[in-house]
Amino acid sequence: MGARPTVSICIPTWQGEDVLGNAIDCALAQTVTDSEIIIAVDGSTDGTRQLAESRARAEPRIRVIAQPHRVGWSRNVNAALAAVEGEHFFLYPHDDTITPDYVERLLAVLDANPDAGSACGAVRLRLPDGRESLTTGESFNERPVGRMRRFLIGDDRGAVLRALTHRRLLTNRLRLAEGSLSGFRAHLAYVFELIAAAPCIQLPDELYIRDAMRPSGLVKTWVDLGADTVVGDLSKVAASLLATITAHAPKRAREHLATLVLIDVTERMHQAFKSLNLGAPPAIKHLHPDFNANAVEARIASLPDGWASRAAAKWRKAKRLAESAARS
């Protein structure tokens, strides 16, 4: 086997015929040319597969994984991750844009911070109506428990999903949670494992543009989700987050972090039920058998100083969202 490429650029795509070409062009335009480009095509009814295979015939750095049928966002992304051969890699959804020096800049950050496992830059979000916003964030560079705590109850998680990541973090746990085809919030499992395994350095520079809510885009499909799908997908996410805690946190911190997972995933379920007009959310035991709403306040009271006030605020918000959802 020859030397590994410096970077694997993983492009998951579905119904992406109109945007995939730009993603491929951006990947090929990187100033770091020692790369492989993995295009994972979920079962699409347009010309996405044909476009990917045509570009692969013309460019030896491109490999195509063509799913024989629709397997969904999570399984398609995970197939790309399983195929990675590079010393570094990152996820690059098909409708986004990266600067030509994206890999070069982030490689330099990792070289300068050998203890870090990943690095990312600021992401500009563009909406179809012309509105834009910039997602920045602080580096996750505390000890593992601190990184996990901040992810679960912090205000800004940055753009970690798109981080350039060192191969040493590429374990079977570094995957999206596999639930429905839509993969509602499945990326949280990937990001949480990534920041738990090693520090992630955040650059303030804008290196990435995300075009959100395309008519045929993945996130757009979330607006039609049913209650069972939301609960089922979030239950997979909860199980993945708890498994990451078991893998990376000392025993004395696991129960406290599990309480934060309970609150965070519950808040996400209640928010989804409210925004999607799904009515009253079910009991949180449907997210995980260890979740019990009657015990949450006692669990919050047992949290260390500096954790409890933020956790309590999130729990109050979760309850308000549930009440609002029930009235909708």
Tab-separated table of C-alpha atoms in Angstrom:
chain	number	residue	atom	x	y	z
A	1	MET	CA	0.000	0.000	0.000
A	2	GLY	CA	1.314	3.460	-0.900
A	3	ALA	CA	1.554	6.475	1.357
A	4	ARG	CA	-1.718	7.832	2.647
A	5	PRO	CA	-2.954	11.072	1.077
A	6	THR	CA	-2.686	14.136	3.275
A	7	VAL	CA	-6.439	14.680	3.345
A	8	SER	CA	-9.672	12.903	2.478
A	9	ILE	CA	-12.484	15.249	1.485
A	10	CYS	CA	-15.791	13.495	2.136
A	11	ILE	CA	-18.695	14.826	0.064
A	12	PRO	CA	-22.023	13.188	0.977
A	13	THR	CA	-24.688	13.975	-1.600
A	14	TRP	CA	-28.335	13.293	-2.325
A	15	GLN	CA	-30.403	14.873	-5.072
A	16	GLY	CA	-27.436	17.168	-5.627
A	17	GLU	CA	-27.100	17.375	-9.391
A	18	ASP	CA	-27.438	21.177	-9.337
A	19	VAL	CA	-24.794	21.821	-6.663
A	20	LEU	CA	-22.368	18.889	-6.596
A	21	GLY	CA	-20.218	20.295	-9.399
A	22	ASN	CA	-19.342	23.361	-7.323
A	23	ALA	CA	-18.378	21.197	-4.338
A	24	ILE	CA	-16.111	19.070	-6.518
A	25	ASP	CA	-14.525	22.162	-8.081
A	26	CYS	CA	-13.801	23.601	-4.618
A	27	ALA	CA	-12.266	20.317	-3.472
A	28	LEU	CA	-10.039	20.120	-6.558
A	29	ALA	CA	-9.018	23.774	-6.167
A	30	GLN	CA	-7.441	23.232	-2.732
A	31	THR	CA	-3.863	24.447	-2.446
A	32	VAL	CA	-3.078	21.132	-0.739
A	33	THR	CA	-3.275	18.805	-3.729
A	34	ASP	CA	-2.267	15.532	-2.052
A	35	SER	CA	-5.864	14.543	-1.507
A	36	GLU	CA	-8.574	12.038	-2.195
A	37	ILE	CA	-12.158	13.116	-2.761
A	38	ILE	CA	-14.790	10.626	-1.623
A	39	ILE	CA	-18.233	11.295	-3.080
A	40	ALA	CA	-20.904	9.224	-1.333
A	41	VAL	CA	-24.056	9.288	-3.430
A	42	ASP	CA	-27.236	8.310	-1.625
A	43	GLY	CA	-29.942	6.813	-3.825
A	44	SER	CA	-30.948	9.799	-5.980
A	45	THR	CA	-33.529	10.154	-8.737
A	46	ASP	CA	-31.735	12.972	-10.572
A	47	GLY	CA	-28.349	12.916	-12.294
A	48	THR	CA	-26.212	13.087	-9.138
A	49	ARG	CA	-24.630	9.650	-9.563
A	50	GLN	CA	-23.936	10.179	-13.251
A	51	LEU	CA	-22.273	13.542	-12.532
A	52	ALA	CA	-20.092	12.075	-9.763
A	53	GLU	CA	-19.003	9.120	-11.890
A	54	SER	CA	-18.264	11.369	-14.862
A	55	ARG	CA	-16.014	13.580	-12.758
A	56	ALA	CA	-14.299	10.503	-11.290
A	57	ARG	CA	-13.424	9.220	-14.772
A	58	ALA	CA	-11.672	12.515	-15.477
A	59	GLU	CA	-9.920	12.904	-12.100
A	60	PRO	CA	-8.093	9.985	-10.442
A	61	ARG	CA	-8.299	11.585	-6.994
A	62	ILE	CA	-12.082	11.136	-6.961
A	63	ARG	CA	-13.713	7.961	-5.632
A	64	VAL	CA	-17.465	7.391	-5.801
A	65	ILE	CA	-19.512	5.331	-3.361
A	66	ALA	CA	-22.902	4.844	-5.013
A	67	GLN	CA	-25.622	3.513	-2.723
A	68	PRO	CA	-27.893	1.069	-4.586
A	69	HIS	CA	-30.938	2.661	-2.944
A	70	ARG	CA	-31.725	5.462	-0.479
A	71	VAL	CA	-29.979	4.681	2.816
A	72	GLY	CA	-30.386	8.102	4.406
A	73	TRP	CA	-28.131	10.948	5.487
A	74	SER	CA	-26.441	9.190	8.401
A	75	ARG	CA	-25.611	5.905	6.706
A	76	ASN	CA	-24.391	7.653	3.591
A	77	VAL	CA	-22.059	9.928	5.586
A	78	ASN	CA	-20.846	6.977	7.638
A	79	ALA	CA	-20.038	5.072	4.441
A	80	ALA	CA	-17.785	7.961	3.379
A	81	LEU	CA	-16.078	8.010	6.781
A	82	ALA	CA	-15.478	4.269	6.623
A	83	ALA	CA	-13.709	4.732	3.272
A	84	VAL	CA	-11.273	7.423	4.462
A	85	GLU	CA	-7.610	6.688	3.769
A	86	GLY	CA	-6.093	10.125	4.369
A	87	GLU	CA	-4.054	11.291	7.333
A	88	HIS	CA	-6.733	13.950	7.840
A	89	PHE	CA	-10.342	14.246	6.686
A	90	PHE	CA	-13.423	16.424	6.862
A	91	LEU	CA	-17.104	16.330	5.955
A	92	TYR	CA	-18.088	18.622	3.113
A	93	PRO	CA	-21.838	18.526	2.271
A	94	HIS	CA	-22.533	18.939	-1.416
A	95	ASP	CA	-24.208	22.363	-1.334
A	96	ASP	CA	-21.462	24.226	0.516
A	97	THR	CA	-18.396	26.193	-0.582
A	98	ILE	CA	-14.867	26.228	0.860
A	99	THR	CA	-12.015	28.640	0.224
A	100	PRO	CA	-9.047	27.301	-1.807
A	101	ASP	CA	-6.808	27.428	1.282
A	102	TYR	CA	-9.296	25.673	3.589
A	103	VAL	CA	-7.184	22.553	4.078
A	104	GLU	CA	-3.869	24.438	4.092
A	105	ARG	CA	-4.990	26.855	6.813
A	106	LEU	CA	-6.423	24.173	9.068
A	107	LEU	CA	-3.460	21.840	8.602
A	108	ALA	CA	-1.227	24.667	9.817
A	109	VAL	CA	-3.390	24.990	12.936
A	110	LEU	CA	-3.106	21.270	13.677
A	111	ASP	CA	0.641	21.324	13.091
A	112	ALA	CA	0.941	24.184	15.591
A	113	ASN	CA	-1.290	22.405	18.137
A	114	PRO	CA	-0.170	18.755	18.218
A	115	ASP	CA	-2.516	17.847	21.080
A	116	ALA	CA	-5.556	18.964	19.075
A	117	GLY	CA	-7.514	16.449	17.029
A	118	SER	CA	-9.388	18.856	14.781
A	119	ALA	CA	-9.590	22.454	13.616
A	120	CYS	CA	-12.290	24.565	11.982
A	121	GLY	CA	-12.947	28.100	10.816
A	122	ALA	CA	-15.943	30.394	10.874
A	123	VAL	CA	-18.916	29.432	8.673
A	124	ARG	CA	-21.095	31.903	6.805
A	125	LEU	CA	-24.714	30.773	6.590
A	126	ARG	CA	-26.678	31.986	3.561
A	127	LEU	CA	-30.454	31.642	3.397
A	128	PRO	CA	-32.559	31.701	0.211
A	129	ASP	CA	-34.123	35.048	1.194
A	130	GLY	CA	-30.717	36.720	1.195
A	131	ARG	CA	-30.154	36.814	4.939
A	132	GLU	CA	-26.685	35.826	6.158
A	133	SER	CA	-25.021	35.131	9.479
A	134	LEU	CA	-21.549	34.119	10.601
A	135	THR	CA	-21.050	31.147	12.918
A	136	THR	CA	-17.939	31.464	15.016
A	137	GLY	CA	-17.030	29.971	18.348
A	138	GLU	CA	-14.332	29.388	20.893
A	139	SER	CA	-11.900	26.504	20.748
A	140	PHE	CA	-12.783	23.375	22.680
A	141	ASN	CA	-9.425	23.066	24.376
A	142	GLU	CA	-10.246	22.225	27.998
A	143	ARG	CA	-9.877	18.755	29.488
A	144	PRO	CA	-12.358	16.168	28.130
A	145	VAL	CA	-15.037	16.681	30.805
A	146	GLY	CA	-14.888	20.446	30.315
A	147	ARG	CA	-15.224	20.101	26.567
A	148	MET	CA	-18.240	17.796	26.871
A	149	ARG	CA	-19.859	19.994	29.513
A	150	ARG	CA	-19.528	23.133	27.363
A	151	PHE	CA	-20.871	21.357	24.305
A	152	LEU	CA	-23.988	20.271	26.208
A	153	ILE	CA	-24.815	23.517	28.023
A	154	GLY	CA	-22.779	26.187	26.222
A	155	ASP	CA	-24.183	28.949	24.039
A	156	ASP	CA	-21.986	28.568	20.961
A	157	ARG	CA	-20.745	25.266	19.549
A	158	GLY	CA	-18.976	26.791	16.592
A	159	ALA	CA	-18.621	24.892	13.313
A	160	VAL	CA	-17.126	21.644	14.541
A	161	LEU	CA	-19.080	19.416	12.135
A	162	ARG	CA	-16.920	20.699	9.269
A	163	ALA	CA	-13.606	20.503	11.130
A	164	LEU	CA	-10.475	19.099	9.526
A	165	THR	CA	-9.758	16.077	11.702
A	166	HIS	CA	-6.713	13.915	12.336
A	167	ARG	CA	-6.978	10.276	11.378
A	168	ARG	CA	-6.221	9.129	14.932
A	169	LEU	CA	-9.758	10.169	15.914
A	170	LEU	CA	-11.355	8.012	13.206
A	171	THR	CA	-12.832	5.240	15.356
A	172	ASN	CA	-16.127	3.406	14.975
A	173	ARG	CA	-17.641	5.872	17.451
A	174	LEU	CA	-16.910	8.862	15.211
A	175	ARG	CA	-20.074	8.398	13.209
A	176	LEU	CA	-23.460	10.007	12.765
A	177	ALA	CA	-26.270	8.395	14.751
A	178	GLU	CA	-28.173	6.067	12.426
A	179	GLY	CA	-31.933	6.497	12.623
A	180	SER	CA	-34.389	7.574	9.928
A	181	LEU	CA	-33.534	8.540	6.351
A	182	SER	CA	-33.642	12.208	7.337
A	183	GLY	CA	-31.140	11.744	10.167
A	184	PHE	CA	-32.703	14.401	12.376
A	185	ARG	CA	-29.905	15.927	14.515
A	186	ALA	CA	-27.773	12.844	13.813
A	187	HIS	CA	-24.657	15.004	13.447
A	188	LEU	CA	-24.655	15.719	17.185
A	189	ALA	CA	-23.282	12.240	17.852
A	190	TYR	CA	-20.358	12.881	15.493
A	191	VAL	CA	-19.524	16.320	16.860
A	192	PHE	CA	-19.764	15.261	20.510
A	193	GLU	CA	-17.420	12.312	19.959
A	194	LEU	CA	-14.997	14.526	18.050
A	195	ILE	CA	-14.658	17.150	20.784
A	196	ALA	CA	-14.628	14.523	23.553
A	197	ALA	CA	-11.759	12.630	21.940
A	198	ALA	CA	-9.401	15.616	21.555
A	199	PRO	CA	-9.365	19.437	21.552
A	200	CYS	CA	-10.811	21.283	18.562
A	201	ILE	CA	-9.199	24.615	17.618
A	202	GLN	CA	-11.472	27.298	16.165
A	203	LEU	CA	-10.104	29.951	13.819
A	204	PRO	CA	-12.013	33.254	13.600
A	205	ASP	CA	-11.396	33.431	9.850
A	206	GLU	CA	-14.249	32.779	7.430
A	207	LEU	CA	-13.273	29.700	5.407
A	208	TYR	CA	-16.602	28.038	4.672
A	209	ILE	CA	-19.969	29.052	3.211
A	210	ARG	CA	-23.083	27.024	3.916
A	211	ASP	CA	-26.121	27.479	1.691
A	212	ALA	CA	-29.074	26.398	3.821
A	213	MET	CA	-32.632	25.320	3.096
A	214	ARG	CA	-32.338	24.438	-0.581
A	215	PRO	CA	-35.718	23.108	-1.789
A	216	SER	CA	-34.224	19.618	-2.236
A	217	GLY	CA	-31.748	19.906	0.636
A	218	LEU	CA	-31.620	17.584	3.614
A	219	VAL	CA	-32.587	20.141	6.280
A	220	LYS	CA	-35.628	21.118	4.214
A	221	THR	CA	-36.916	17.545	4.597
A	222	TRP	CA	-36.974	17.982	8.369
A	223	VAL	CA	-40.008	20.292	8.141
A	224	ASP	CA	-42.203	17.290	7.284
A	225	LEU	CA	-41.031	14.943	10.016
A	226	GLY	CA	-43.557	13.143	12.180
A	227	ALA	CA	-43.479	12.721	15.934
A	228	ASP	CA	-42.256	9.122	15.839
A	229	THR	CA	-39.341	10.047	13.575
A	230	VAL	CA	-38.258	12.950	15.774
A	231	VAL	CA	-38.372	10.844	18.925
A	232	GLY	CA	-36.738	7.852	17.247
A	233	ASP	CA	-33.869	9.878	15.805
A	234	LEU	CA	-33.243	11.751	19.051
A	235	SER	CA	-33.250	8.502	21.002
A	236	LYS	CA	-30.400	7.301	18.759
A	237	VAL	CA	-28.575	10.562	19.391
A	238	ALA	CA	-29.042	10.245	23.150
A	239	ALA	CA	-27.644	6.692	23.146
A	240	SER	CA	-24.607	7.844	21.141
A	241	LEU	CA	-23.914	10.781	23.456
A	242	LEU	CA	-24.101	8.546	26.515
A	243	ALA	CA	-21.736	6.032	24.890
A	244	THR	CA	-19.237	8.823	24.237
A	245	ILE	CA	-19.401	9.852	27.893
A	246	THR	CA	-18.676	6.277	28.955
A	247	ALA	CA	-15.699	6.155	26.601
A	248	HIS	CA	-14.075	9.464	27.525
A	249	ALA	CA	-15.201	10.651	30.969
A	250	PRO	CA	-13.955	9.400	34.340
A	251	LYS	CA	-16.574	7.531	36.364
A	252	ARG	CA	-17.066	10.371	38.840
A	253	ALA	CA	-18.204	12.713	36.029
A	254	ARG	CA	-20.374	10.348	34.003
A	255	GLU	CA	-23.594	10.804	35.959
A	256	HIS	CA	-23.300	14.591	35.854
A	257	LEU	CA	-22.671	14.598	32.106
A	258	ALA	CA	-25.552	12.155	31.588
A	259	THR	CA	-27.828	14.674	33.316
A	260	LEU	CA	-26.736	17.322	30.824
A	261	VAL	CA	-27.440	14.932	27.934
A	262	LEU	CA	-30.925	14.300	29.328
A	263	ILE	CA	-31.641	18.023	29.462
A	264	ASP	CA	-30.103	18.864	26.082
A	265	VAL	CA	-31.873	16.118	24.120
A	266	THR	CA	-35.170	16.806	25.878
A	267	GLU	CA	-34.915	20.484	24.967
A	268	ARG	CA	-34.283	19.515	21.340
A	269	MET	CA	-37.303	17.213	21.303
A	270	HIS	CA	-39.576	19.864	22.768
A	271	GLN	CA	-38.237	22.495	20.340
A	272	ALA	CA	-38.901	20.179	17.401
A	273	PHE	CA	-42.442	19.416	18.544
A	274	LYS	CA	-43.134	23.132	18.876
A	275	SER	CA	-41.605	24.236	15.563
A	276	LEU	CA	-43.133	21.341	13.605
A	277	ASN	CA	-46.567	21.696	15.247
A	278	LEU	CA	-46.565	18.114	16.468
A	279	GLY	CA	-48.538	18.757	19.638
A	280	ALA	CA	-47.604	17.753	23.163
A	281	PRO	CA	-44.249	15.928	23.371
A	282	PRO	CA	-44.198	12.425	24.849
A	283	ALA	CA	-42.627	11.525	28.182
A	284	ILE	CA	-38.836	11.749	28.062
A	285	LYS	CA	-38.500	8.066	28.900
A	286	HIS	CA	-39.171	7.527	25.190
A	287	LEU	CA	-35.794	9.136	24.486
A	288	HIS	CA	-33.941	6.777	26.808
A	289	PRO	CA	-35.132	4.342	29.494
A	290	ASP	CA	-32.938	6.066	32.097
A	291	PHE	CA	-34.604	9.454	31.530
A	292	ASN	CA	-37.187	10.361	34.163
A	293	ALA	CA	-38.696	13.845	34.246
A	294	ASN	CA	-39.581	13.537	37.934
A	295	ALA	CA	-35.904	13.065	38.829
A	296	VAL	CA	-34.446	15.889	36.735
A	297	GLU	CA	-34.532	18.623	39.371
A	298	ALA	CA	-32.861	16.362	41.933
A	299	ARG	CA	-30.194	15.475	39.373
A	300	ILE	CA	-29.624	19.170	38.652
A	301	ALA	CA	-29.254	19.894	42.367
A	302	SER	CA	-26.474	17.299	42.574
A	303	LEU	CA	-24.418	18.919	39.808
A	304	PRO	CA	-21.108	20.615	40.643
A	305	ASP	CA	-20.856	24.373	41.125
A	306	GLY	CA	-20.840	26.098	37.767
A	307	TRP	CA	-22.980	23.423	36.136
A	308	ALA	CA	-26.275	23.588	38.010
A	309	SER	CA	-27.437	27.125	37.179
A	310	ARG	CA	-26.958	26.696	33.442
A	311	ALA	CA	-28.545	23.227	33.491
A	312	ALA	CA	-31.519	24.538	35.452
A	313	ALA	CA	-32.034	27.339	32.933
A	314	LYS	CA	-32.011	24.868	30.049
A	315	TRP	CA	-34.485	22.625	31.866
A	316	ARG	CA	-36.856	25.535	32.475
A	317	LYS	CA	-36.634	26.391	28.781
A	318	ALA	CA	-37.367	22.773	27.849
A	319	LYS	CA	-40.507	22.798	29.996
A	320	ARG	CA	-41.677	26.086	28.476
A	321	LEU	CA	-41.204	24.638	24.985
A	322	ALA	CA	-43.239	21.575	25.939
A	323	GLU	CA	-46.063	23.755	27.216
A	324	SER	CA	-45.979	25.855	24.055
A	325	ALA	CA	-45.947	22.754	21.844
A	326	ALA	CA	-48.975	21.368	23.644
A	327	ARG	CA	-50.903	24.562	22.908
A	328	SER	CA	-50.011	24.583	19.201
